Amino acid sequence: MTNTLDAPDTPTGPGGPAARVPADGLPALRRRTSAVLIGSQILGGLGVPIGIALAPVLATEVSGTEALSGLAPTASVTGTALLSLPLAALMTSRGRRPGLVLAYVIGALGAGLVVLSTLVESFPLLLLGMAGFGAGSSANLQARFAAADLAEPDRRGRAISTVIWATTIGSVLGPNIAAPVGRLFRGTAISEKAGPFVFAAGIFLLAAVVVGVLLRPDPLLTARALAPQGDGSPAGRSLRAGVAAVRASPMARLALVTVAVSHTAMVSIMVMTPVDLGHHGAGLQLIGLVISGHIAGMYAFSPVMGWLSDRFGRLAVIGLAVGLLSCAALLAGTAGSSHGQTAAGLFTLGLGWSAGLVAGSALLTDSVPQAARAAVQGLSDLTMNTAAGIGGAVAGVVVARASYGWLNVAGACLLLPMAALALRRALSRRTEPAAPAASGTAVTTDATGATGTAGTSDAAGATEVTGATGPADAVDAPEPPREVREVREVREVPDV
């Protein structure tokens, strides 16, 4: 008899029969989910860079002073951070699809408010619009976790990194199509600088449609249906439960620190690099090339970081992130008038960010219970964006009061707690004795170092595993090994 589970997105009961997803169809479902997320990520990547490139320009135009130009991108970062928890709460209760759709819709509405602010010349409305626009970034960030929902434990790093890589396409194309799109609005009430935000609004709405129509069944709810029975109560999936899960797991705390520190160090150094290049005679074209190389380092090589994370373990790649980010700070901080060295430093900075984000995100997913994952992931995005916003604001003060070199020293110092926690966890793993197997169970170890305790077989002949972990590092989260990942009994999932 073929094992099936109720698709979480289809109502059951008198309103209509539940759609059935064959258990042996999970590989195809994983590929389809990944393809939908990659498509939405490319669309989101087209829209988000438009705000990054044009927000300061519009802020100057609407406010009438360059002194307030930095508030527009700051509002976008703030919006991304503030929306992380509400979106996580929605995903926790209703699944990934409603949360991602709402985020893209809010981003589109924010872009519309930005355009309206230029028509009525209202700077507060511009800031409000940019805060809403930041929801597009929230959607792109949360998509990486959606990719990990159905991924096998030893392939989570690659699943996350593939979705991150897809951002490369949009990030490269977005700024380059802003000018042609703006020219389409010549002779209209909408200025050329505001016109690309109309395009961004349309792109976000298209991404919402793609996710809303194609991301079925919902990956988070499907993963819960396939997971071993645990605390499925609403209280077990609340944000408070997410905070408790992080407190209870040393690996989750390390993952949270890794993501936040890597993002903060990258943003703090990156935002002031164009200023330093300008001080050393670099023109706009050269500055653009340096930033393009930095973006390539961030996204283009993320699949490599995902493969390394799955192959050698999360801790090893976190250590690599510390090394790359430290090397980047050294190169950029001592470059002076050497534009080539600055470019090398920024490229390395992007690689270090990629390693930290991919390994940290995978470790965070590995290290907390399934029920609390969406809440913990939202907490992670809130932490990283809040820290980066503060870091970006402080970076300007450091450069103004000291120098760009001292900013890089400060960025390197941020890495110390991340390195200390990673080293502590690595040492503790070597000294911790293996946990004894309970009576009637057997301890298993796979090729990646994952361990688990095998229990009794279910009616279908599948062994239920209650202690398997992810690749080498995730000691806190139970996961099924590859041999039994496809076979589960039928479980009912709440209607959505």
mmCIF file with all atom_site columns, N, CA and C in Angstrom, residues 5-33:
data_model
loop_
_atom_site.group_PDB
_atom_site.id
_atom_site.type_symbol
_atom_site.label_atom_id
_atom_site.label_alt_id
_atom_site.label_comp_id
_atom_site.label_asym_id
_atom_site.label_entity_id
_atom_site.label_seq_id
_atom_site.pdbx_PDB_ins_code
_atom_site.Cartn_x
_atom_site.Cartn_y
_atom_site.Cartn_z
_atom_site.occupancy
_atom_site.B_iso_or_equiv
_atom_site.pdbx_formal_charge
_atom_site.auth_seq_id
_atom_site.auth_comp_id
_atom_site.auth_asym_id
_atom_site.auth_atom_id
_atom_site.pdbx_PDB_model_num
ATOM 1  N N  . LEU A 1 5  ? 0.319   11.385 2.508  1.00 0.00 ? 5  LEU A N  1
ATOM 2  C CA . LEU A 1 5  ? -0.018  12.326 3.557  1.00 0.00 ? 5  LEU A CA 1
ATOM 3  C C  . LEU A 1 5  ? -0.938  13.375 2.985  1.00 0.00 ? 5  LEU A C  1
ATOM 4  N N  . ASP A 1 6  ? -1.763  13.969 3.828  1.00 0.00 ? 6  ASP A N  1
ATOM 5  C CA . ASP A 1 6  ? -2.684  14.999 3.366  1.00 0.00 ? 6  ASP A CA 1
ATOM 6  C C  . ASP A 1 6  ? -1.921  16.265 3.040  1.00 0.00 ? 6  ASP A C  1
ATOM 7  N N  . ALA A 1 7  ? -2.143  16.805 1.858  1.00 0.00 ? 7  ALA A N  1
ATOM 8  C CA . ALA A 1 7  ? -1.492  18.054 1.492  1.00 0.00 ? 7  ALA A CA 1
ATOM 9  C C  . ALA A 1 7  ? -2.005  19.160 2.380  1.00 0.00 ? 7  ALA A C  1
ATOM 10 N N  . PRO A 1 8  ? -1.103  19.935 3.042  1.00 0.00 ? 8  PRO A N  1
ATOM 11 C CA . PRO A 1 8  ? -1.537  20.915 4.006  1.00 0.00 ? 8  PRO A CA 1
ATOM 12 C C  . PRO A 1 8  ? -2.358  22.043 3.426  1.00 0.00 ? 8  PRO A C  1
ATOM 13 N N  . ASP A 1 9  ? -2.317  22.247 2.120  1.00 0.00 ? 9  ASP A N  1
ATOM 14 C CA . ASP A 1 9  ? -2.998  23.393 1.548  1.00 0.00 ? 9  ASP A CA 1
ATOM 15 C C  . ASP A 1 9  ? -4.412  23.085 1.081  1.00 0.00 ? 9  ASP A C  1
ATOM 16 N N  . THR A 1 10 ? -4.832  21.843 1.161  1.00 0.00 ? 10 THR A N  1
ATOM 17 C CA . THR A 1 10 ? -6.121  21.464 0.615  1.00 0.00 ? 10 THR A CA 1
ATOM 18 C C  . THR A 1 10 ? -7.089  21.141 1.726  1.00 0.00 ? 10 THR A C  1
ATOM 19 N N  . PRO A 1 11 ? -8.252  21.761 1.752  1.00 0.00 ? 11 PRO A N  1
ATOM 20 C CA . PRO A 1 11 ? -9.198  21.490 2.826  1.00 0.00 ? 11 PRO A CA 1
ATOM 21 C C  . PRO A 1 11 ? -9.631  20.039 2.829  1.00 0.00 ? 11 PRO A C  1
ATOM 22 N N  . THR A 1 12 ? -9.882  19.546 4.028  1.00 0.00 ? 12 THR A N  1
ATOM 23 C CA . THR A 1 12 ? -10.414 18.216 4.163  1.00 0.00 ? 12 THR A CA 1
ATOM 24 C C  . THR A 1 12 ? -11.828 18.298 4.696  1.00 0.00 ? 12 THR A C  1
ATOM 25 N N  . GLY A 1 13 ? -12.509 17.183 4.679  1.00 0.00 ? 13 GLY A N  1
ATOM 26 C CA . GLY A 1 13 ? -13.852 17.176 5.224  1.00 0.00 ? 13 GLY A CA 1
ATOM 27 C C  . GLY A 1 13 ? -14.886 17.388 4.141  1.00 0.00 ? 13 GLY A C  1
ATOM 28 N N  . PRO A 1 14 ? -16.093 17.827 4.506  1.00 0.00 ? 14 PRO A N  1
ATOM 29 C CA . PRO A 1 14 ? -17.188 17.958 3.562  1.00 0.00 ? 14 PRO A CA 1
ATOM 30 C C  . PRO A 1 14 ? -16.912 18.942 2.447  1.00 0.00 ? 14 PRO A C  1
ATOM 31 N N  . GLY A 1 15 ? -16.008 19.919 2.706  1.00 0.00 ? 15 GLY A N  1
ATOM 32 C CA . GLY A 1 15 ? -15.757 20.926 1.691  1.00 0.00 ? 15 GLY A CA 1
ATOM 33 C C  . GLY A 1 15 ? -15.010 20.411 0.499  1.00 0.00 ? 15 GLY A C  1
ATOM 34 N N  . GLY A 1 16 ? -14.434 19.246 0.569  1.00 0.00 ? 16 GLY A N  1
ATOM 35 C CA . GLY A 1 16 ? -13.676 18.717 -0.560 1.00 0.00 ? 16 GLY A CA 1
ATOM 36 C C  . GLY A 1 16 ? -12.668 17.713 -0.082 1.00 0.00 ? 16 GLY A C  1
ATOM 37 N N  . PRO A 1 17 ? -12.352 16.712 -0.855 1.00 0.00 ? 17 PRO A N  1
ATOM 38 C CA . PRO A 1 17 ? -11.403 15.693 -0.447 1.00 0.00 ? 17 PRO A CA 1
ATOM 39 C C  . PRO A 1 17 ? -9.991  16.252 -0.386 1.00 0.00 ? 17 PRO A C  1
ATOM 40 N N  . ALA A 1 18 ? -9.214  15.751 0.508  1.00 0.00 ? 18 ALA A N  1
ATOM 41 C CA . ALA A 1 18 ? -7.826  16.196 0.642  1.00 0.00 ? 18 ALA A CA 1
ATOM 42 C C  . ALA A 1 18 ? -6.998  15.638 -0.504 1.00 0.00 ? 18 ALA A C  1
ATOM 43 N N  . ALA A 1 19 ? -6.150  16.499 -1.061 1.00 0.00 ? 19 ALA A N  1
ATOM 44 C CA . ALA A 1 19 ? -5.204  16.029 -2.070 1.00 0.00 ? 19 ALA A CA 1
ATOM 45 C C  . ALA A 1 19 ? -4.177  15.131 -1.392 1.00 0.00 ? 19 ALA A C  1
ATOM 46 N N  . ARG A 1 20 ? -3.720  14.113 -2.100 1.00 0.00 ? 20 ARG A N  1
ATOM 47 C CA . ARG A 1 20 ? -2.795  13.161 -1.508 1.00 0.00 ? 20 ARG A CA 1
ATOM 48 C C  . ARG A 1 20 ? -1.435  13.292 -2.161 1.00 0.00 ? 20 ARG A C  1
ATOM 49 N N  . VAL A 1 21 ? -0.410  13.404 -1.347 1.00 0.00 ? 21 VAL A N  1
ATOM 50 C CA . VAL A 1 21 ? 0.955   13.491 -1.849 1.00 0.00 ? 21 VAL A CA 1
ATOM 51 C C  . VAL A 1 21 ? 1.650   12.176 -1.557 1.00 0.00 ? 21 VAL A C  1
ATOM 52 N N  . PRO A 1 22 ? 2.021   11.408 -2.574 1.00 0.00 ? 22 PRO A N  1
ATOM 53 C CA . PRO A 1 22 ? 2.691   10.140 -2.317 1.00 0.00 ? 22 PRO A CA 1
ATOM 54 C C  . PRO A 1 22 ? 4.001   10.360 -1.590 1.00 0.00 ? 22 PRO A C  1
ATOM 55 N N  . ALA A 1 23 ? 4.283   9.501  -0.624 1.00 0.00 ? 23 ALA A N  1
ATOM 56 C CA . ALA A 1 23 ? 5.528   9.629  0.117  1.00 0.00 ? 23 ALA A CA 1
ATOM 57 C C  . ALA A 1 23 ? 6.737   9.468  -0.799 1.00 0.00 ? 23 ALA A C  1
ATOM 58 N N  . ASP A 1 24 ? 6.612   8.589  -1.825 1.00 0.00 ? 24 ASP A N  1
ATOM 59 C CA . ASP A 1 24 ? 7.740   8.400  -2.731 1.00 0.00 ? 24 ASP A CA 1
ATOM 60 C C  . ASP A 1 24 ? 7.858   9.536  -3.740 1.00 0.00 ? 24 ASP A C  1
ATOM 61 N N  . GLY A 1 25 ? 6.962   10.527 -3.658 1.00 0.00 ? 25 GLY A N  1
ATOM 62 C CA . GLY A 1 25 ? 7.062   11.686 -4.529 1.00 0.00 ? 25 GLY A CA 1
ATOM 63 C C  . GLY A 1 25 ? 7.779   12.858 -3.899 1.00 0.00 ? 25 GLY A C  1
ATOM 64 N N  . LEU A 1 26 ? 8.382   12.671 -2.720 1.00 0.00 ? 26 LEU A N  1
ATOM 65 C CA . LEU A 1 26 ? 9.056   13.769 -2.037 1.00 0.00 ? 26 LEU A CA 1
ATOM 66 C C  . LEU A 1 26 ? 10.232  14.354 -2.819 1.00 0.00 ? 26 LEU A C  1
ATOM 67 N N  . PRO A 1 27 ? 11.067  13.545 -3.464 1.00 0.00 ? 27 PRO A N  1
ATOM 68 C CA . PRO A 1 27 ? 12.145  14.155 -4.257 1.00 0.00 ? 27 PRO A CA 1
ATOM 69 C C  . PRO A 1 27 ? 11.626  15.119 -5.318 1.00 0.00 ? 27 PRO A C  1
ATOM 70 N N  . ALA A 1 28 ? 10.550  14.736 -6.016 1.00 0.00 ? 28 ALA A N  1
ATOM 71 C CA . ALA A 1 28 ? 9.972   15.626 -7.019 1.00 0.00 ? 28 ALA A CA 1
ATOM 72 C C  . ALA A 1 28 ? 9.393   16.875 -6.369 1.00 0.00 ? 28 ALA A C  1
ATOM 73 N N  . LEU A 1 29 ? 8.781   16.727 -5.191 1.00 0.00 ? 29 LEU A N  1
ATOM 74 C CA . LEU A 1 29 ? 8.229   17.880 -4.484 1.00 0.00 ? 29 LEU A CA 1
ATOM 75 C C  . LEU A 1 29 ? 9.336   18.822 -4.046 1.00 0.00 ? 29 LEU A C  1
ATOM 76 N N  . ARG A 1 30 ? 10.461  18.274 -3.611 1.00 0.00 ? 30 ARG A N  1
ATOM 77 C CA . ARG A 1 30 ? 11.599  19.121 -3.229 1.00 0.00 ? 30 ARG A CA 1
ATOM 78 C C  . ARG A 1 30 ? 12.087  19.933 -4.429 1.00 0.00 ? 30 ARG A C  1
ATOM 79 N N  . ARG A 1 31 ? 12.202  19.262 -5.580 1.00 0.00 ? 31 ARG A N  1
ATOM 80 C CA . ARG A 1 31 ? 12.692  19.973 -6.772 1.00 0.00 ? 31 ARG A CA 1
ATOM 81 C C  . ARG A 1 31 ? 11.720  21.068 -7.190 1.00 0.00 ? 31 ARG A C  1
ATOM 82 N N  . ARG A 1 32 ? 10.425  20.765 -7.128 1.00 0.00 ? 32 ARG A N  1
ATOM 83 C CA . ARG A 1 32 ? 9.434   21.771 -7.523 1.00 0.00 ? 32 ARG A CA 1
ATOM 84 C C  . ARG A 1 32 ? 9.453   22.952 -6.568 1.00 0.00 ? 32 ARG A C  1
ATOM 85 N N  . THR A 1 33 ? 9.517   22.678 -5.272 1.00 0.00 ? 33 THR A N  1
ATOM 86 C CA . THR A 1 33 ? 9.567   23.751 -4.279 1.00 0.00 ? 33 THR A CA 1
ATOM 87 C C  . THR A 1 33 ? 10.786  24.626 -4.502 1.00 0.00 ? 33 THR A C  1
#
